[in-house]
CSV table of C-alpha atoms in Angstrom, one decimal:
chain,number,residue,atom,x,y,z
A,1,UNK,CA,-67.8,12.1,13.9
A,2,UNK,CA,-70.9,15.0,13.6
A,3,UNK,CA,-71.5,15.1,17.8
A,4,UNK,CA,-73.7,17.4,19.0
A,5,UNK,CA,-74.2,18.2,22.6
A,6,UNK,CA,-76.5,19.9,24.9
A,7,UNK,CA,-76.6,21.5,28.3
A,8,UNK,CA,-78.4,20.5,30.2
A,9,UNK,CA,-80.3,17.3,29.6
A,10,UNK,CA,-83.2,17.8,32.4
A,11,UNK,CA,-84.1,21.8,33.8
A,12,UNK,CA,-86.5,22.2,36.0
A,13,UNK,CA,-87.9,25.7,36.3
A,14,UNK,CA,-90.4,27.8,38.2
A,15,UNK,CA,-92.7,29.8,36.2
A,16,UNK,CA,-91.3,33.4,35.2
A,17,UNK,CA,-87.8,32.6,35.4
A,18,UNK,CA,-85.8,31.9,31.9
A,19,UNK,CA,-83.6,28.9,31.1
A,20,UNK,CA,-80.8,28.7,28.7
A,21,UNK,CA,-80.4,25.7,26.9
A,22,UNK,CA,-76.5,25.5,24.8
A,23,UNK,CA,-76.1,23.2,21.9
A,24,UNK,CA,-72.5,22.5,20.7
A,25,UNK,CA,-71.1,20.9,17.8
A,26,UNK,CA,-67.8,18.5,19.4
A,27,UNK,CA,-66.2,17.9,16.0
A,28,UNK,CA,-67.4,19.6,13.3
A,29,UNK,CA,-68.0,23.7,12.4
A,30,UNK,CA,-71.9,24.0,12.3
A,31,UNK,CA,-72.8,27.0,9.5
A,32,UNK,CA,-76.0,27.0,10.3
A,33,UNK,CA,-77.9,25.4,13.7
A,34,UNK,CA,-81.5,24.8,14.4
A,35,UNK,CA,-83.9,24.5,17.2
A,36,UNK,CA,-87.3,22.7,17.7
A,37,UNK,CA,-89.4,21.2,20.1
A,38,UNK,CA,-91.0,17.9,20.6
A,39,UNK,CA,-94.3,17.0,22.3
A,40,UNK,CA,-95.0,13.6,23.4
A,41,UNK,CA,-95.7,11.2,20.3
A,42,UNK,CA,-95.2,13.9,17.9
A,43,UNK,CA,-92.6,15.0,15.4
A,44,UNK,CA,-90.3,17.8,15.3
A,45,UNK,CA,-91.5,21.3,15.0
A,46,UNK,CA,-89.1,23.5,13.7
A,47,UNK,CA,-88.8,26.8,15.9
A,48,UNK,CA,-85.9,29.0,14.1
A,49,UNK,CA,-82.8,28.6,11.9
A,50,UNK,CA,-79.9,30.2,13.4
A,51,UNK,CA,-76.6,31.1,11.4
A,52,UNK,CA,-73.4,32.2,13.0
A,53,UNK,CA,-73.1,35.8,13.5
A,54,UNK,CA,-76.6,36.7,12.1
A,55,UNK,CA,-79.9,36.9,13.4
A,56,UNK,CA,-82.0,33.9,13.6
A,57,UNK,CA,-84.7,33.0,11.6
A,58,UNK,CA,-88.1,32.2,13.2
A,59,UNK,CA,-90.8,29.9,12.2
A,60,UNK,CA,-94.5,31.0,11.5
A,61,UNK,CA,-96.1,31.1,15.6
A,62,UNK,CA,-92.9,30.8,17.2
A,63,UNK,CA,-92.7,34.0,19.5
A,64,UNK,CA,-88.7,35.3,18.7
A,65,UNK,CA,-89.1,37.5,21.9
A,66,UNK,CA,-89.4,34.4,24.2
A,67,UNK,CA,-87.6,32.2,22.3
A,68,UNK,CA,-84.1,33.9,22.0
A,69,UNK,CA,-81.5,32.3,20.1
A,70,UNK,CA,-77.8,33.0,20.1
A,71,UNK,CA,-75.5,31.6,17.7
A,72,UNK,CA,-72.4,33.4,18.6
A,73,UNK,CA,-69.7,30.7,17.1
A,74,UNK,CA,-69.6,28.0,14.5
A,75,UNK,CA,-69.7,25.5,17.5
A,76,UNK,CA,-72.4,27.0,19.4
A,77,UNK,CA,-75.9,28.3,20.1
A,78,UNK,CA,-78.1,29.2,22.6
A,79,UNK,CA,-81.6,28.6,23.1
A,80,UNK,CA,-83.2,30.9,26.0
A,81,UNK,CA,-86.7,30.7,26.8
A,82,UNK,CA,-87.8,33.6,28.5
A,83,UNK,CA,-90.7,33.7,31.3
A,84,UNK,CA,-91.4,30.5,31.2
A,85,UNK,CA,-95.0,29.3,31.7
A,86,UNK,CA,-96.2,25.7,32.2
A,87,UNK,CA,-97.6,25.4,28.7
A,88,UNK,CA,-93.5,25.7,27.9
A,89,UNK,CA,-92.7,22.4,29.0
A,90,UNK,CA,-91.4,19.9,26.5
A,91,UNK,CA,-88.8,18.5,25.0
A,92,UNK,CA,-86.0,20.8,23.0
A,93,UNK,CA,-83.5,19.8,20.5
A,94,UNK,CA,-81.0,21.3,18.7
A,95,UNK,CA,-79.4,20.3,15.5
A,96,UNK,CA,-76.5,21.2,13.1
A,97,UNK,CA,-75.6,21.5,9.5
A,98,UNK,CA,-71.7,21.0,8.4
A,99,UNK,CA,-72.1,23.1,5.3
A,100,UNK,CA,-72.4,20.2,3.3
A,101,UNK,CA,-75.3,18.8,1.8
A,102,UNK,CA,-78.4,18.1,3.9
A,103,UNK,CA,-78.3,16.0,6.5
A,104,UNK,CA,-78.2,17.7,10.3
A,105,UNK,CA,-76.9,16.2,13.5
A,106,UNK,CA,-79.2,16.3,16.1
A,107,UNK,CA,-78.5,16.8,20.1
A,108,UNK,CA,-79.6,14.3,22.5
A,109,UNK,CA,-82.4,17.0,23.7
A,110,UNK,CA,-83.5,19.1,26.7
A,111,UNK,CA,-86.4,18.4,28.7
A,112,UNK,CA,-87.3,21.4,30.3
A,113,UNK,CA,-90.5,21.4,33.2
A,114,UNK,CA,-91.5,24.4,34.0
A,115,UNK,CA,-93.7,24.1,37.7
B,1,UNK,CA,-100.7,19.7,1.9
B,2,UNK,CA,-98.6,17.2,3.9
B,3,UNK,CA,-95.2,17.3,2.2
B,4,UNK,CA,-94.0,14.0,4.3
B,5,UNK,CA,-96.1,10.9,5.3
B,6,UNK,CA,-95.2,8.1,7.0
B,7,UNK,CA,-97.1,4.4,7.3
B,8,UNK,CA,-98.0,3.0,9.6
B,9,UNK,CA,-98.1,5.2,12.0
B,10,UNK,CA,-96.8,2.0,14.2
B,11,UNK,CA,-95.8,-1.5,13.7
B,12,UNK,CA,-95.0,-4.0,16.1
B,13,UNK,CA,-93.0,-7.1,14.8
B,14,UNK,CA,-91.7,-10.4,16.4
B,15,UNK,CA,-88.1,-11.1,16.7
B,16,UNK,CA,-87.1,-11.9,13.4
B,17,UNK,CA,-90.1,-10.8,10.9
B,18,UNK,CA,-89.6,-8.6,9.0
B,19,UNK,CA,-91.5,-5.7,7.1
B,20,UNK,CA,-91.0,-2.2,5.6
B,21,UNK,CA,-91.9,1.4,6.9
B,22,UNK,CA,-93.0,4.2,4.2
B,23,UNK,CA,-91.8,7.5,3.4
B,24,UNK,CA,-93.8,9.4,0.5
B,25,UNK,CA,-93.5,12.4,-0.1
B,26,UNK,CA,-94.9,15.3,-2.7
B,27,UNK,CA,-91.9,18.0,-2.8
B,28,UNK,CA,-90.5,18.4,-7.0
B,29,UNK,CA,-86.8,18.5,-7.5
B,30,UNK,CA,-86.0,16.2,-4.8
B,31,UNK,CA,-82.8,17.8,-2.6
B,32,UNK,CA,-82.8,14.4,-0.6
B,33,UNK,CA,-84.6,12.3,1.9
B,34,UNK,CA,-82.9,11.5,5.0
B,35,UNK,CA,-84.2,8.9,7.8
B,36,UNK,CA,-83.6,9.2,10.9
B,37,UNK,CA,-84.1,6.8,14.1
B,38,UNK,CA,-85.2,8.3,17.5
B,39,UNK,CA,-85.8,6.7,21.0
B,40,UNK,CA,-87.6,7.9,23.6
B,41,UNK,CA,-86.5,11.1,25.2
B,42,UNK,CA,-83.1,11.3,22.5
B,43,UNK,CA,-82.4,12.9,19.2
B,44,UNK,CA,-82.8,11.7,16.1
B,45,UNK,CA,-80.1,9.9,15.1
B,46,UNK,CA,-79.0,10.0,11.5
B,47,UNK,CA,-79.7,7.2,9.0
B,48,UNK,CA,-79.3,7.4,5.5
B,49,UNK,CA,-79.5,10.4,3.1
B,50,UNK,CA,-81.1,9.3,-0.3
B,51,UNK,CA,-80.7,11.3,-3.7
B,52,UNK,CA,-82.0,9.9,-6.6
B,53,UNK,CA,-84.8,7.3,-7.5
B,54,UNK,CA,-83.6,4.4,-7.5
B,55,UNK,CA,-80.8,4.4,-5.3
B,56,UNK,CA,-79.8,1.9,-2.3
B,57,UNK,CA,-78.8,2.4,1.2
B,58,UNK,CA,-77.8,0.0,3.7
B,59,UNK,CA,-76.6,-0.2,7.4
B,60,UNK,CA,-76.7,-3.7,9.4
B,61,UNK,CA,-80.1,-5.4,9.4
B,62,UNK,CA,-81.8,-1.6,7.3
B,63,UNK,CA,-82.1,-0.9,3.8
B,64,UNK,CA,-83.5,2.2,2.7
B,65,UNK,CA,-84.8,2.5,-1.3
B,66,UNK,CA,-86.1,5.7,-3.2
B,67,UNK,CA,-88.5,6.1,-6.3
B,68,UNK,CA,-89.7,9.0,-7.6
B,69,UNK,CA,-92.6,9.3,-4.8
B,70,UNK,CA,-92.0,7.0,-2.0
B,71,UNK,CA,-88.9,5.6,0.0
B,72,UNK,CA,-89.2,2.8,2.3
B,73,UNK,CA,-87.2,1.6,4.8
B,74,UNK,CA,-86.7,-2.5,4.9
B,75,UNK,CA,-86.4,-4.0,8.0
B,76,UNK,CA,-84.6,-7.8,7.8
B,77,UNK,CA,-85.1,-10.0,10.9
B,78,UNK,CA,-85.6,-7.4,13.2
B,79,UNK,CA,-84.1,-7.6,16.7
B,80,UNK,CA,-85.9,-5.9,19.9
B,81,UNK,CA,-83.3,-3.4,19.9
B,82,UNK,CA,-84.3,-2.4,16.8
B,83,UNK,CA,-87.1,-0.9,18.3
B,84,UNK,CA,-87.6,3.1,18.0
B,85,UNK,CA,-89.6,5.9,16.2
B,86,UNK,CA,-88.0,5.8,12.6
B,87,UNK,CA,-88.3,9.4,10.8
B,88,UNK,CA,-87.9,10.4,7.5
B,89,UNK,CA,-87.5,14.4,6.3
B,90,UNK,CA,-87.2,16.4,3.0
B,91,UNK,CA,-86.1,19.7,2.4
B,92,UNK,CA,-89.3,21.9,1.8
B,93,UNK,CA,-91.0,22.6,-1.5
B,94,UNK,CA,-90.9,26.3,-1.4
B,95,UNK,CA,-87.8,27.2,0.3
B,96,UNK,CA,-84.0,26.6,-0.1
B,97,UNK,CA,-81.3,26.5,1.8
B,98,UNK,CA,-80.5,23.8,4.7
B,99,UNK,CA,-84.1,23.4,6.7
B,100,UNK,CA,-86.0,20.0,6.7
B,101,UNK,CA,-89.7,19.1,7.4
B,102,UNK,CA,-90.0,15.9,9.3
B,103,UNK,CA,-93.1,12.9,8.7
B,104,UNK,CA,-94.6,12.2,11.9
B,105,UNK,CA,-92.6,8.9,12.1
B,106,UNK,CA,-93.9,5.0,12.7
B,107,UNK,CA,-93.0,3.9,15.9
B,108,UNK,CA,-91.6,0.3,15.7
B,109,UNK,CA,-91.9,-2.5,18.3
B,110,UNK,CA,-90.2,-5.5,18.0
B,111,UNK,CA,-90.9,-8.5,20.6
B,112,UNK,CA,-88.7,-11.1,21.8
């Protein structure tokens, strides 16, 4: 139980173009989804809190206008990163929250390369 | 203020030895403490959740323990595959609801 998936696993993008990355929850209704990013040998960084049918909630640096997050169903959200630039490149992962205490189920991760 | 940190930052063990990774952490009112283990280029993937000091998780060869400022995951006779960045998260101080701020992990080696 508590799968999450996302689409795709590798992108490869030129500079200016946007990406969509899709996170789905396989078995489970996810209230609430979120999105960060990874850099090499470092942690998570939280980018935004998405809930279903409401707008999402941005962290502190995290430019909501490039960064635009869907979360149109209790099974999935979107991530789109808009004009990409090379300083976008790096690893992006979803998670998702049952409803039911804390623990979130993360998504295997995007690595997006923008050239 | 760091509300997670992890030690060491990395650990590499033989086959077999084994050790414990810490978790402490400064939030009041603990809402839990979860660890996760990543490997390179995945997503975390869920642990153990901890609640209350004092309390005891365990899954194959881990054990995970809370007190009151620290949890630490135990590590018995550690097998290479064992090997991975181990993170542990808390809900933040100031804020409620569902988020979670993450240490920056100890990445663990474990020879053959």
């Amino acid at each position: 139980g508590a799968v999450v998936s996302q689409h795709p696993s590798r992108v490869i993008c030129k500079s200016g173009t946007s990406v969509k990355i899709e996170c789905r929850s396989l078995d489970f209704q996810a209230t609430t989804m979120f999105w960060y990013r990874q850099f090499p040998k470092q942690s998570l960084m939280l980018m935004a809190t998405s809930n279903e049918g409401s707008k999402a909630t941005y962290e502190q640096g995290v430019e909501k206008d490039k960064f635009l997050i869907n979360h149109a169903s209790l099974t999935l959200s979107t991530l789109t990163v808009t004009s990409a630039h090379p300083e976008d490149s790096s690893f992006y992962i979803c998670s998702a929250f049952p409803g039911q205490g804390y623990e979130q189920y993360f998504g295997p991760g995007t690595r997006l390369t923008v050239t | 203020e760091d509300q997670v940190t992890q030690s060491p930052e990395a650990l590499r063990l033989q086959e077999g030895e084994s050790s414990s990774l810490n978790c402490s952490y400064t939030v009041s009112g603990l809402r839990g403490l979860f660890w996760y283990r990543q490997d390179p280029g995945k997503g975390p993937e869920f642990l153990f959740t901890l609640y209350s000091a004092g309390e005891e998780k365990e899954k194959e060869r881990l054990k995970a323990t809370l007190t009151k400022k620290e949890s630490f995951l135990h590590i018995t006779a550690p097998k290479p595959e064992d090997s991975a960045t181990y993170l542990c998260a808390v809900p933040p101080i100031e804020e409620y609801g569902n988020k979670l701020v993450f240490g920056a992990g100890t990445i663990l080696r474990v020879k053959s």
